């Protein structure tokens, strides 16, 4: 029997998952819901699923095995509660919200019911990440430096702090999560955000530059910086510094630097496809043990990125809330 899948949100990232799901044996995209009729109709025609303009009607009408939640950060909350009420496993795209109290409430519901949930931090599934974790253990790391340097996504909600949380929350979250995955939990942050260069975009109120210093619970220190002010995509990555090694994770490329030696390795697997395969298998088997990003783990990453805003407001270092 094919795993029957519904989509909540049918825009760009949803269609990215749809493209991969049609490559996975025994899966069927059955239906989709979106507040944008244009996005919904376009996706439903392309992937041949039933479109719905009412979420409750979709969830109550279709016999689904799982759903994908692919909505902007501000839209999380009630959607997850409706899915949990129906005991449906789900994969939810990052970030999982912009309000930590709502996320904690959802986490409690998920864990109380034991629902299978995966969060879309696909960098965890990269071959480069796996090898980096094998090359150096957290106690051998001195510091990390991360960055996401590029342009401004032009979807309207991304440009509004109250809807996206800004670049560090919505986009650079991948680097924060990757650092947590390799090093461990973060206990303290000090952030500086500003708007320096982009003043020609209507309706924008997010910073275009930012830098965040981090203190990990195990003593490792680091910094993750970002900008969305460039007129082109530039570079994204994480550097890990040990005593005798520097490891660079640059998307699907791994660079290993040792004294007198530099090795570059290219990943072959598609991490997003691996993420989807593992989630679908977890739905089939009811065994989430191979899922690398749980909802609780994603909540810890969100706590770090939201704490950066708290630091900006207080102009001081702040402790990251426990999850």
PDB file of C-alpha atoms in Angstrom:
ATOM      1  CA  UNK A   1       0.000   0.000   0.000  1.00  0.00           C
ATOM      2  CA  UNK A   2       1.278   3.435  -0.923  1.00  0.00           C
ATOM      3  CA  UNK A   3       1.840   6.012   1.814  1.00  0.00           C
ATOM      4  CA  UNK A   4      -0.872   8.632   1.276  1.00  0.00           C
ATOM      5  CA  UNK A   5       0.462  12.177   1.733  1.00  0.00           C
ATOM      6  CA  UNK A   6      -1.254  15.541   2.119  1.00  0.00           C
ATOM      7  CA  UNK A   7       0.430  18.931   1.833  1.00  0.00           C
ATOM      8  CA  UNK A   8      -0.315  22.021   3.897  1.00  0.00           C
ATOM      9  CA  UNK A   9       1.313  24.787   1.914  1.00  0.00           C
ATOM     10  CA  UNK A  10       2.064  24.111  -1.753  1.00  0.00           C
ATOM     11  CA  UNK A  11       4.651  26.767  -2.648  1.00  0.00           C
ATOM     12  CA  UNK A  12       8.332  26.466  -3.534  1.00  0.00           C
ATOM     13  CA  UNK A  13       9.640  24.319  -0.679  1.00  0.00           C
ATOM     14  CA  UNK A  14       6.531  22.110  -0.807  1.00  0.00           C
ATOM     15  CA  UNK A  15       7.053  21.451  -4.515  1.00  0.00           C
ATOM     16  CA  UNK A  16      10.699  20.690  -3.797  1.00  0.00           C
ATOM     17  CA  UNK A  17       9.517  17.880  -1.496  1.00  0.00           C
ATOM     18  CA  UNK A  18       6.892  16.787  -4.018  1.00  0.00           C
ATOM     19  CA  UNK A  19       9.580  16.406  -6.685  1.00  0.00           C
ATOM     20  CA  UNK A  20      11.431  14.051  -4.379  1.00  0.00           C
ATOM     21  CA  UNK A  21       8.447  12.111  -3.113  1.00  0.00           C
ATOM     22  CA  UNK A  22       7.471  11.066  -6.635  1.00  0.00           C
ATOM     23  CA  UNK A  23      10.894   9.380  -6.809  1.00  0.00           C
ATOM     24  CA  UNK A  24      10.189   7.299  -3.693  1.00  0.00           C
ATOM     25  CA  UNK A  25       8.489   3.950  -4.207  1.00  0.00           C
ATOM     26  CA  UNK A  26       5.052   3.401  -2.639  1.00  0.00           C
ATOM     27  CA  UNK A  27       4.193   7.049  -2.036  1.00  0.00           C
ATOM     28  CA  UNK A  28       1.228   9.014  -3.331  1.00  0.00           C
ATOM     29  CA  UNK A  29       0.593  12.751  -3.031  1.00  0.00           C
ATOM     30  CA  UNK A  30      -3.166  12.741  -2.480  1.00  0.00           C
ATOM     31  CA  UNK A  31      -4.162  16.301  -1.668  1.00  0.00           C
ATOM     32  CA  UNK A  32      -3.004  19.790  -0.787  1.00  0.00           C
ATOM     33  CA  UNK A  33      -4.206  22.939   0.942  1.00  0.00           C
ATOM     34  CA  UNK A  34      -2.971  26.512   0.560  1.00  0.00           C
ATOM     35  CA  UNK A  35      -4.308  29.987   1.287  1.00  0.00           C
ATOM     36  CA  UNK A  36      -2.934  30.992  -2.136  1.00  0.00           C
ATOM     37  CA  UNK A  37      -5.280  29.638  -4.803  1.00  0.00           C
ATOM     38  CA  UNK A  38      -2.650  30.359  -7.454  1.00  0.00           C
ATOM     39  CA  UNK A  39       0.051  28.242  -5.784  1.00  0.00           C
ATOM     40  CA  UNK A  40      -2.483  25.515  -4.988  1.00  0.00           C
ATOM     41  CA  UNK A  41      -3.824  25.183  -8.530  1.00  0.00           C
ATOM     42  CA  UNK A  42      -0.354  25.273 -10.064  1.00  0.00           C
ATOM     43  CA  UNK A  43       0.941  22.508  -7.793  1.00  0.00           C
ATOM     44  CA  UNK A  44      -2.216  20.380  -8.020  1.00  0.00           C
ATOM     45  CA  UNK A  45      -2.078  20.350 -11.813  1.00  0.00           C
ATOM     46  CA  UNK A  46       1.622  19.576 -11.891  1.00  0.00           C
ATOM     47  CA  UNK A  47       1.507  16.764  -9.314  1.00  0.00           C
ATOM     48  CA  UNK A  48      -2.071  15.619  -9.932  1.00  0.00           C
ATOM     49  CA  UNK A  49      -3.525  15.871  -6.441  1.00  0.00           C
ATOM     50  CA  UNK A  50      -6.877  17.113  -5.115  1.00  0.00           C
ATOM     51  CA  UNK A  51      -6.785  20.819  -4.119  1.00  0.00           C
ATOM     52  CA  UNK A  52      -8.603  22.053  -1.016  1.00  0.00           C
ATOM     53  CA  UNK A  53      -9.327  25.610   0.122  1.00  0.00           C
ATOM     54  CA  UNK A  54     -10.369  24.431   3.605  1.00  0.00           C
ATOM     55  CA  UNK A  55      -7.846  22.637   5.811  1.00  0.00           C
ATOM     56  CA  UNK A  56     -10.327  20.927   8.144  1.00  0.00           C
ATOM     57  CA  UNK A  57     -12.276  19.607   5.177  1.00  0.00           C
ATOM     58  CA  UNK A  58      -9.117  18.178   3.637  1.00  0.00           C
ATOM     59  CA  UNK A  59      -7.977  16.504   6.857  1.00  0.00           C
ATOM     60  CA  UNK A  60     -11.440  15.065   7.504  1.00  0.00           C
ATOM     61  CA  UNK A  61     -12.181  14.004   3.917  1.00  0.00           C
ATOM     62  CA  UNK A  62      -8.982  12.211   2.983  1.00  0.00           C
ATOM     63  CA  UNK A  63      -7.544   8.996   4.419  1.00  0.00           C
ATOM     64  CA  UNK A  64      -3.999  10.242   4.952  1.00  0.00           C
ATOM     65  CA  UNK A  65      -0.967   8.487   6.404  1.00  0.00           C
ATOM     66  CA  UNK A  66       1.026  11.703   6.945  1.00  0.00           C
ATOM     67  CA  UNK A  67       1.236  15.363   5.984  1.00  0.00           C
ATOM     68  CA  UNK A  68       3.919  17.868   5.060  1.00  0.00           C
ATOM     69  CA  UNK A  69       3.624  21.320   6.650  1.00  0.00           C
ATOM     70  CA  UNK A  70       5.373  23.853   4.411  1.00  0.00           C
ATOM     71  CA  UNK A  71       4.170  27.279   5.538  1.00  0.00           C
ATOM     72  CA  UNK A  72       5.903  30.562   6.460  1.00  0.00           C
ATOM     73  CA  UNK A  73       7.161  30.951  10.053  1.00  0.00           C
ATOM     74  CA  UNK A  74       4.241  33.119  11.221  1.00  0.00           C
ATOM     75  CA  UNK A  75       1.645  30.553  10.070  1.00  0.00           C
ATOM     76  CA  UNK A  76       2.670  27.786  12.485  1.00  0.00           C
ATOM     77  CA  UNK A  77       0.583  26.863  15.506  1.00  0.00           C
ATOM     78  CA  UNK A  78      -3.050  26.065  14.769  1.00  0.00           C
ATOM     79  CA  UNK A  79      -2.045  24.008  11.728  1.00  0.00           C
ATOM     80  CA  UNK A  80       0.094  21.654  13.813  1.00  0.00           C
ATOM     81  CA  UNK A  81      -2.635  21.371  16.440  1.00  0.00           C
ATOM     82  CA  UNK A  82      -5.183  20.314  13.812  1.00  0.00           C
ATOM     83  CA  UNK A  83      -2.792  17.664  12.471  1.00  0.00           C
ATOM     84  CA  UNK A  84      -1.948  16.372  15.964  1.00  0.00           C
ATOM     85  CA  UNK A  85      -5.661  16.159  16.852  1.00  0.00           C
ATOM     86  CA  UNK A  86      -5.977  13.658  14.006  1.00  0.00           C
ATOM     87  CA  UNK A  87      -2.890  11.685  15.121  1.00  0.00           C
ATOM     88  CA  UNK A  88      -1.136  12.233  11.798  1.00  0.00           C
ATOM     89  CA  UNK A  89       2.659  12.000  11.479  1.00  0.00           C
ATOM     90  CA  UNK A  90       4.137  15.085   9.833  1.00  0.00           C
ATOM     91  CA  UNK A  91       7.256  16.628   8.389  1.00  0.00           C
ATOM     92  CA  UNK A  92       7.399  20.357   9.090  1.00  0.00           C
ATOM     93  CA  UNK A  93       9.739  22.807   7.409  1.00  0.00           C
ATOM     94  CA  UNK A  94      12.059  25.035   9.435  1.00  0.00           C
ATOM     95  CA  UNK A  95      11.840  27.292  11.294  1.00  0.00           C
ATOM     96  CA  UNK A  96       8.995  25.698  13.246  1.00  0.00           C
ATOM     97  CA  UNK A  97       7.594  29.060  14.352  1.00  0.00           C
ATOM     98  CA  UNK A  98       8.475  32.497  15.655  1.00  0.00           C
ATOM     99  CA  UNK A  99       6.861  32.145  19.086  1.00  0.00           C
ATOM    100  CA  UNK A 100       8.644  29.803  21.491  1.00  0.00           C
ATOM    101  CA  UNK A 101       5.661  29.385  23.824  1.00  0.00           C
ATOM    102  CA  UNK A 102       3.511  28.101  20.952  1.00  0.00           C
ATOM    103  CA  UNK A 103       6.286  25.733  19.897  1.00  0.00           C
ATOM    104  CA  UNK A 104       6.606  24.399  23.459  1.00  0.00           C
ATOM    105  CA  UNK A 105       2.858  23.778  23.538  1.00  0.00           C
ATOM    106  CA  UNK A 106       3.024  21.835  20.272  1.00  0.00           C
ATOM    107  CA  UNK A 107       6.039  19.862  21.518  1.00  0.00           C
ATOM    108  CA  UNK A 108       4.067  18.775  24.597  1.00  0.00           C
ATOM    109  CA  UNK A 109       1.178  17.582  22.406  1.00  0.00           C
ATOM    110  CA  UNK A 110       3.513  15.681  20.052  1.00  0.00           C
ATOM    111  CA  UNK A 111       5.333  13.890  22.857  1.00  0.00           C
ATOM    112  CA  UNK A 112       2.139  13.135  24.787  1.00  0.00           C
ATOM    113  CA  UNK A 113       0.663  11.372  21.744  1.00  0.00           C
ATOM    114  CA  UNK A 114       3.940   9.875  20.509  1.00  0.00           C
ATOM    115  CA  UNK A 115       3.472  11.194  16.981  1.00  0.00           C
ATOM    116  CA  UNK A 116       6.234  10.674  14.399  1.00  0.00           C
ATOM    117  CA  UNK A 117       7.581  14.126  13.438  1.00  0.00           C
ATOM    118  CA  UNK A 118      10.542  15.212  11.335  1.00  0.00           C
ATOM    119  CA  UNK A 119      11.775  18.789  10.854  1.00  0.00           C
ATOM    120  CA  UNK A 120      13.314  19.979   7.586  1.00  0.00           C
ATOM    121  CA  UNK A 121      16.919  20.553   8.668  1.00  0.00           C
ATOM    122  CA  UNK A 122      18.311  18.691   5.672  1.00  0.00           C
ATOM    123  CA  UNK A 123      21.934  19.751   6.350  1.00  0.00           C
ATOM    124  CA  UNK A 124      21.957  17.033   9.028  1.00  0.00           C
ATOM    125  CA  UNK A 125      21.527  14.423   6.290  1.00  0.00           C
ATOM    126  CA  UNK A 126      24.477  15.565   4.165  1.00  0.00           C
ATOM    127  CA  UNK A 127      27.384  13.172   3.665  1.00  0.00           C
ATOM    128  CA  UNK A 128      29.675  16.093   4.469  1.00  0.00           C
ATOM    129  CA  UNK A 129      28.053  16.505   7.880  1.00  0.00           C
ATOM    130  CA  UNK A 130      28.334  12.795   8.660  1.00  0.00           C
ATOM    131  CA  UNK A 131      32.037  12.763   7.794  1.00  0.00           C
ATOM    132  CA  UNK A 132      32.729  15.965   9.740  1.00  0.00           C
ATOM    133  CA  UNK A 133      31.206  14.392  12.862  1.00  0.00           C
ATOM    134  CA  UNK A 134      33.402  11.332  12.367  1.00  0.00           C
ATOM    135  CA  UNK A 135      36.553  13.438  11.893  1.00  0.00           C
ATOM    136  CA  UNK A 136      36.299  15.481  15.078  1.00  0.00           C
ATOM    137  CA  UNK A 137      34.456  14.983  18.353  1.00  0.00           C
ATOM    138  CA  UNK A 138      33.015  17.935  20.327  1.00  0.00           C
ATOM    139  CA  UNK A 139      35.718  17.767  23.017  1.00  0.00           C
ATOM    140  CA  UNK A 140      38.370  18.288  20.317  1.00  0.00           C
ATOM    141  CA  UNK A 141      36.737  21.462  18.951  1.00  0.00           C
ATOM    142  CA  UNK A 142      37.990  24.886  20.029  1.00  0.00           C
ATOM    143  CA  UNK A 143      35.691  27.154  18.083  1.00  0.00           C
ATOM    144  CA  UNK A 144      33.370  27.403  15.088  1.00  0.00           C
ATOM    145  CA  UNK A 145      32.678  30.109  12.526  1.00  0.00           C
ATOM    146  CA  UNK A 146      29.558  30.035  10.398  1.00  0.00           C
ATOM    147  CA  UNK A 147      28.028  32.294   7.781  1.00  0.00           C
ATOM    148  CA  UNK A 148      25.172  32.782   5.319  1.00  0.00           C
ATOM    149  CA  UNK A 149      26.027  35.562   2.879  1.00  0.00           C
ATOM    150  CA  UNK A 150      23.693  36.286   0.010  1.00  0.00           C
ATOM    151  CA  UNK A 151      20.731  38.220  -1.280  1.00  0.00           C
ATOM    152  CA  UNK A 152      17.234  39.069  -0.161  1.00  0.00           C
ATOM    153  CA  UNK A 153      14.475  36.543  -0.941  1.00  0.00           C
ATOM    154  CA  UNK A 154      11.694  38.582  -2.482  1.00  0.00           C
ATOM    155  CA  UNK A 155       8.675  36.803  -1.027  1.00  0.00           C
ATOM    156  CA  UNK A 156       6.850  39.557   0.907  1.00  0.00           C
ATOM    157  CA  UNK A 157       6.623  37.739   4.258  1.00  0.00           C
ATOM    158  CA  UNK A 158      10.399  37.175   4.374  1.00  0.00           C
ATOM    159  CA  UNK A 159      11.010  40.938   4.480  1.00  0.00           C
ATOM    160  CA  UNK A 160       8.847  41.407   7.611  1.00  0.00           C
ATOM    161  CA  UNK A 161      10.337  40.618  11.037  1.00  0.00           C
ATOM    162  CA  UNK A 162       6.933  39.797  12.527  1.00  0.00           C
ATOM    163  CA  UNK A 163       6.326  37.219   9.796  1.00  0.00           C
ATOM    164  CA  UNK A 164       9.725  35.617   9.172  1.00  0.00           C
ATOM    165  CA  UNK A 165      11.793  36.520  12.223  1.00  0.00           C
ATOM    166  CA  UNK A 166      14.456  37.888   9.896  1.00  0.00           C
ATOM    167  CA  UNK A 167      17.387  36.162   8.223  1.00  0.00           C
ATOM    168  CA  UNK A 168      18.963  34.661  11.338  1.00  0.00           C
ATOM    169  CA  UNK A 169      15.697  32.987  12.368  1.00  0.00           C
ATOM    170  CA  UNK A 170      14.434  31.947   8.937  1.00  0.00           C
ATOM    171  CA  UNK A 171      17.538  31.188   6.881  1.00  0.00           C
ATOM    172  CA  UNK A 172      20.719  31.110   8.959  1.00  0.00           C
ATOM    173  CA  UNK A 173      18.881  28.713  11.272  1.00  0.00           C
ATOM    174  CA  UNK A 174      20.394  25.949   9.092  1.00  0.00           C
ATOM    175  CA  UNK A 175      23.906  26.941  10.190  1.00  0.00           C
ATOM    176  CA  UNK A 176      22.869  27.324  13.839  1.00  0.00           C
ATOM    177  CA  UNK A 177      21.287  23.872  13.722  1.00  0.00           C
ATOM    178  CA  UNK A 178      24.323  22.366  12.000  1.00  0.00           C
ATOM    179  CA  UNK A 179      26.612  23.816  14.692  1.00  0.00           C
ATOM    180  CA  UNK A 180      24.355  22.374  17.422  1.00  0.00           C
ATOM    181  CA  UNK A 181      24.302  18.983  15.674  1.00  0.00           C
ATOM    182  CA  UNK A 182      28.104  18.784  15.555  1.00  0.00           C
ATOM    183  CA  UNK A 183      29.161  20.625  18.729  1.00  0.00           C
ATOM    184  CA  UNK A 184      26.228  20.416  21.160  1.00  0.00           C
ATOM    185  CA  UNK A 185      23.720  22.720  22.804  1.00  0.00           C
ATOM    186  CA  UNK A 186      24.241  26.487  22.982  1.00  0.00           C
ATOM    187  CA  UNK A 187      23.761  28.213  26.344  1.00  0.00           C
ATOM    188  CA  UNK A 188      24.442  31.898  25.652  1.00  0.00           C
ATOM    189  CA  UNK A 189      24.345  34.347  22.734  1.00  0.00           C
ATOM    190  CA  UNK A 190      25.310  37.946  22.078  1.00  0.00           C
ATOM    191  CA  UNK A 191      23.914  39.454  18.873  1.00  0.00           C
ATOM    192  CA  UNK A 192      24.272  42.598  16.794  1.00  0.00           C
ATOM    193  CA  UNK A 193      21.774  43.227  13.981  1.00  0.00           C
ATOM    194  CA  UNK A 194      21.447  46.306  11.792  1.00  0.00           C
ATOM    195  CA  UNK A 195      20.083  47.613   8.518  1.00  0.00           C
ATOM    196  CA  UNK A 196      22.952  49.130   6.591  1.00  0.00           C
ATOM    197  CA  UNK A 197      22.492  48.773   2.843  1.00  0.00           C
ATOM    198  CA  UNK A 198      19.012  47.789   1.680  1.00  0.00           C
ATOM    199  CA  UNK A 199      16.629  50.766   1.615  1.00  0.00           C
ATOM    200  CA  UNK A 200      15.101  50.328  -1.839  1.00  0.00           C
ATOM    201  CA  UNK A 201      12.719  47.439  -0.998  1.00  0.00           C
ATOM    202  CA  UNK A 202       9.162  48.343  -0.061  1.00  0.00           C
ATOM    203  CA  UNK A 203       7.731  46.965   3.176  1.00  0.00           C
ATOM    204  CA  UNK A 204      11.057  45.683   4.529  1.00  0.00           C
ATOM    205  CA  UNK A 205      11.792  45.935   8.251  1.00  0.00           C
ATOM    206  CA  UNK A 206      14.343  43.121   8.769  1.00  0.00           C
ATOM    207  CA  UNK A 207      18.059  43.751   9.344  1.00  0.00           C
ATOM    208  CA  UNK A 208      20.349  43.196   6.362  1.00  0.00           C
ATOM    209  CA  UNK A 209      23.483  42.402   8.410  1.00  0.00           C
ATOM    210  CA  UNK A 210      23.968  40.481  11.628  1.00  0.00           C
ATOM    211  CA  UNK A 211      26.529  38.669  13.727  1.00  0.00           C
ATOM    212  CA  UNK A 212      25.958  36.423  16.738  1.00  0.00           C
ATOM    213  CA  UNK A 213      28.577  35.191  19.202  1.00  0.00           C
ATOM    214  CA  UNK A 214      27.836  31.825  20.773  1.00  0.00           C
ATOM    215  CA  UNK A 215      28.878  29.951  23.900  1.00  0.00           C
ATOM    216  CA  UNK A 216      28.221  26.229  23.860  1.00  0.00           C
ATOM    217  CA  UNK A 217      27.491  24.277  27.036  1.00  0.00           C
ATOM    218  CA  UNK A 218      30.706  22.274  26.583  1.00  0.00           C
ATOM    219  CA  UNK A 219      32.853  25.424  26.434  1.00  0.00           C
ATOM    220  CA  UNK A 220      33.272  25.751  22.664  1.00  0.00           C
ATOM    221  CA  UNK A 221      32.851  29.335  21.450  1.00  0.00           C
ATOM    222  CA  UNK A 222      31.849  30.579  18.022  1.00  0.00           C
ATOM    223  CA  UNK A 223      30.304  33.150  15.766  1.00  0.00           C
ATOM    224  CA  UNK A 224      27.663  32.923  13.059  1.00  0.00           C
ATOM    225  CA  UNK A 225      27.167  35.934  10.770  1.00  0.00           C
ATOM    226  CA  UNK A 226      24.811  36.680   7.918  1.00  0.00           C
ATOM    227  CA  UNK A 227      23.821  39.264   5.355  1.00  0.00           C
ATOM    228  CA  UNK A 228      20.960  39.462   2.863  1.00  0.00           C
ATOM    229  CA  UNK A 229      22.252  42.732   1.374  1.00  0.00           C
ATOM    230  CA  UNK A 230      24.117  41.304  -1.611  1.00  0.00           C
ATOM    231  CA  UNK A 231      22.699  41.438  -5.109  1.00  0.00           C
ATOM    232  CA  UNK A 232      23.849  37.862  -5.685  1.00  0.00           C
ATOM    233  CA  UNK A 233      24.208  34.591  -3.830  1.00  0.00           C
ATOM    234  CA  UNK A 234      27.697  34.310  -2.359  1.00  0.00           C
ATOM    235  CA  UNK A 235      28.596  31.722   0.264  1.00  0.00           C
ATOM    236  CA  UNK A 236      27.158  29.550   3.015  1.00  0.00           C
ATOM    237  CA  UNK A 237      29.047  27.313   5.400  1.00  0.00           C
ATOM    238  CA  UNK A 238      30.481  26.274   8.734  1.00  0.00           C
ATOM    239  CA  UNK A 239      34.164  26.088   9.731  1.00  0.00           C
ATOM    240  CA  UNK A 240      35.236  23.918  12.653  1.00  0.00           C
ATOM    241  CA  UNK A 241      38.600  24.544  14.327  1.00  0.00           C
ATOM    242  CA  UNK A 242      40.512  21.898  16.241  1.00  0.00           C
ATOM    243  CA  UNK A 243      44.162  21.653  17.292  1.00  0.00           C
ATOM    244  CA  UNK A 244      45.479  19.950  14.170  1.00  0.00           C
ATOM    245  CA  UNK A 245      42.555  20.246  11.777  1.00  0.00           C
ATOM    246  CA  UNK A 246      40.164  22.757  10.227  1.00  0.00           C
ATOM    247  CA  UNK A 247      36.997  21.330   8.691  1.00  0.00           C
ATOM    248  CA  UNK A 248      34.867  23.353   6.271  1.00  0.00           C
ATOM    249  CA  UNK A 249      31.309  22.240   5.507  1.00  0.00           C
ATOM    250  CA  UNK A 250      30.284  24.110   2.378  1.00  0.00           C
ATOM    251  CA  UNK A 251      26.959  22.629   1.381  1.00  0.00           C
ATOM    252  CA  UNK A 252      27.696  19.479  -0.601  1.00  0.00           C
ATOM    253  CA  UNK A 253      31.479  20.004  -0.343  1.00  0.00           C
ATOM    254  CA  UNK A 254      33.739  19.069   2.562  1.00  0.00           C
ATOM    255  CA  UNK A 255      37.216  20.603   2.900  1.00  0.00           C
ATOM    256  CA  UNK A 256      39.670  19.018   5.341  1.00  0.00           C
ATOM    257  CA  UNK A 257      42.687  21.168   6.194  1.00  0.00           C
ATOM    258  CA  UNK A 258      45.656  19.709   8.042  1.00  0.00           C
ATOM    259  CA  UNK A 259      49.283  20.863   8.199  1.00  0.00           C
ATOM    260  CA  UNK A 260      50.629  20.712   4.657  1.00  0.00           C
ATOM    261  CA  UNK A 261      47.525  18.967   3.334  1.00  0.00           C
ATOM    262  CA  UNK A 262      44.128  20.031   1.969  1.00  0.00           C
ATOM    263  CA  UNK A 263      41.514  17.536   0.815  1.00  0.00           C
ATOM    264  CA  UNK A 264      38.230  18.410  -0.901  1.00  0.00           C
ATOM    265  CA  UNK A 265      35.379  15.914  -1.098  1.00  0.00           C
ATOM    266  CA  UNK A 266      32.122  16.250  -3.005  1.00  0.00           C
ATOM    267  CA  UNK A 267      28.923  14.706  -1.650  1.00  0.00           C
ATOM    268  CA  UNK A 268      26.958  12.469  -3.970  1.00  0.00           C
ATOM    269  CA  UNK A 269      23.662  11.936  -2.152  1.00  0.00           C
ATOM    270  CA  UNK A 270      20.789  14.435  -2.184  1.00  0.00           C
ATOM    271  CA  UNK A 271      20.271  15.225   1.535  1.00  0.00           C
ATOM    272  CA  UNK A 272      16.684  16.431   1.044  1.00  0.00           C
ATOM    273  CA  UNK A 273      15.784  13.168  -0.686  1.00  0.00           C
ATOM    274  CA  UNK A 274      17.433  11.216   2.136  1.00  0.00           C
ATOM    275  CA  UNK A 275      15.423  13.238   4.658  1.00  0.00           C
ATOM    276  CA  UNK A 276      12.172  12.436   2.830  1.00  0.00           C
ATOM    277  CA  UNK A 277      13.024   8.742   2.458  1.00  0.00           C
ATOM    278  CA  UNK A 278      13.782   8.426   6.160  1.00  0.00           C
ATOM    279  CA  UNK A 279      10.573  10.222   7.146  1.00  0.00           C
ATOM    280  CA  UNK A 280       8.414   8.065   4.858  1.00  0.00           C
ATOM    281  CA  UNK A 281      10.059   4.916   6.214  1.00  0.00           C
ATOM    282  CA  UNK A 282       9.400   6.136   9.768  1.00  0.00           C
ATOM    283  CA  UNK A 283       5.729   6.579   8.872  1.00  0.00           C
ATOM    284  CA  UNK A 284       5.592   3.060   7.427  1.00  0.00           C
ATOM    285  CA  UNK A 285       7.378   1.389  10.329  1.00  0.00           C
ATOM    286  CA  UNK A 286       6.221   3.731  13.114  1.00  0.00           C
ATOM    287  CA  UNK A 287       9.904   3.884  14.099  1.00  0.00           C
ATOM    288  CA  UNK A 288      11.358   7.431  14.179  1.00  0.00           C
ATOM    289  CA  UNK A 289      14.837   6.370  15.347  1.00  0.00           C
ATOM    290  CA  UNK A 290      16.546   7.285  12.042  1.00  0.00           C
ATOM    291  CA  UNK A 291      15.061  10.804  11.925  1.00  0.00           C
ATOM    292  CA  UNK A 292      17.952  13.204  12.586  1.00  0.00           C
ATOM    293  CA  UNK A 293      15.918  16.322  13.429  1.00  0.00           C
ATOM    294  CA  UNK A 294      13.105  15.838  15.916  1.00  0.00           C
ATOM    295  CA  UNK A 295      10.648  18.559  16.899  1.00  0.00           C
ATOM    296  CA  UNK A 296      12.359  18.903  20.287  1.00  0.00           C
ATOM    297  CA  UNK A 297      15.743  19.390  18.641  1.00  0.00           C
ATOM    298  CA  UNK A 298      14.292  21.980  16.256  1.00  0.00           C
ATOM    299  CA  UNK A 299      12.760  23.803  19.228  1.00  0.00           C
ATOM    300  CA  UNK A 300      16.237  24.056  20.763  1.00  0.00           C
ATOM    301  CA  UNK A 301      17.557  25.619  17.559  1.00  0.00           C
ATOM    302  CA  UNK A 302      14.641  28.061  17.493  1.00  0.00           C
ATOM    303  CA  UNK A 303      15.363  29.018  21.113  1.00  0.00           C
ATOM    304  CA  UNK A 304      18.891  30.031  20.050  1.00  0.00           C
ATOM    305  CA  UNK A 305      17.808  32.125  17.054  1.00  0.00           C
ATOM    306  CA  UNK A 306      15.034  33.890  18.976  1.00  0.00           C
ATOM    307  CA  UNK A 307      17.459  34.567  21.838  1.00  0.00           C
ATOM    308  CA  UNK A 308      19.555  36.552  19.365  1.00  0.00           C
ATOM    309  CA  UNK A 309      16.664  39.037  19.098  1.00  0.00           C
ATOM    310  CA  UNK A 310      16.411  39.145  22.881  1.00  0.00           C
ATOM    311  CA  UNK A 311      20.114  39.980  23.006  1.00  0.00           C
ATOM    312  CA  UNK A 312      19.684  42.797  20.477  1.00  0.00           C
ATOM    313  CA  UNK A 313      16.846  44.277  22.526  1.00  0.00           C
ATOM    314  CA  UNK A 314      18.852  44.134  25.769  1.00  0.00           C
ATOM    315  CA  UNK A 315      22.210  44.995  24.158  1.00  0.00           C
ATOM    316  CA  UNK A 316      23.835  42.252  26.205  1.00  0.00           C
ATOM    317  CA  UNK A 317      24.560  38.544  26.241  1.00  0.00           C
ATOM    318  CA  UNK A 318      21.522  36.416  27.129  1.00  0.00           C
ATOM    319  CA  UNK A 319      20.985  32.847  28.278  1.00  0.00           C
ATOM    320  CA  UNK A 320      19.173  30.553  25.853  1.00  0.00           C
ATOM    321  CA  UNK A 321      15.930  29.177  27.374  1.00  0.00           C
ATOM    322  CA  UNK A 322      15.882  25.468  28.180  1.00  0.00           C
ATOM    323  CA  UNK A 323      13.558  23.250  26.175  1.00  0.00           C
TER     324      UNK A 323
END
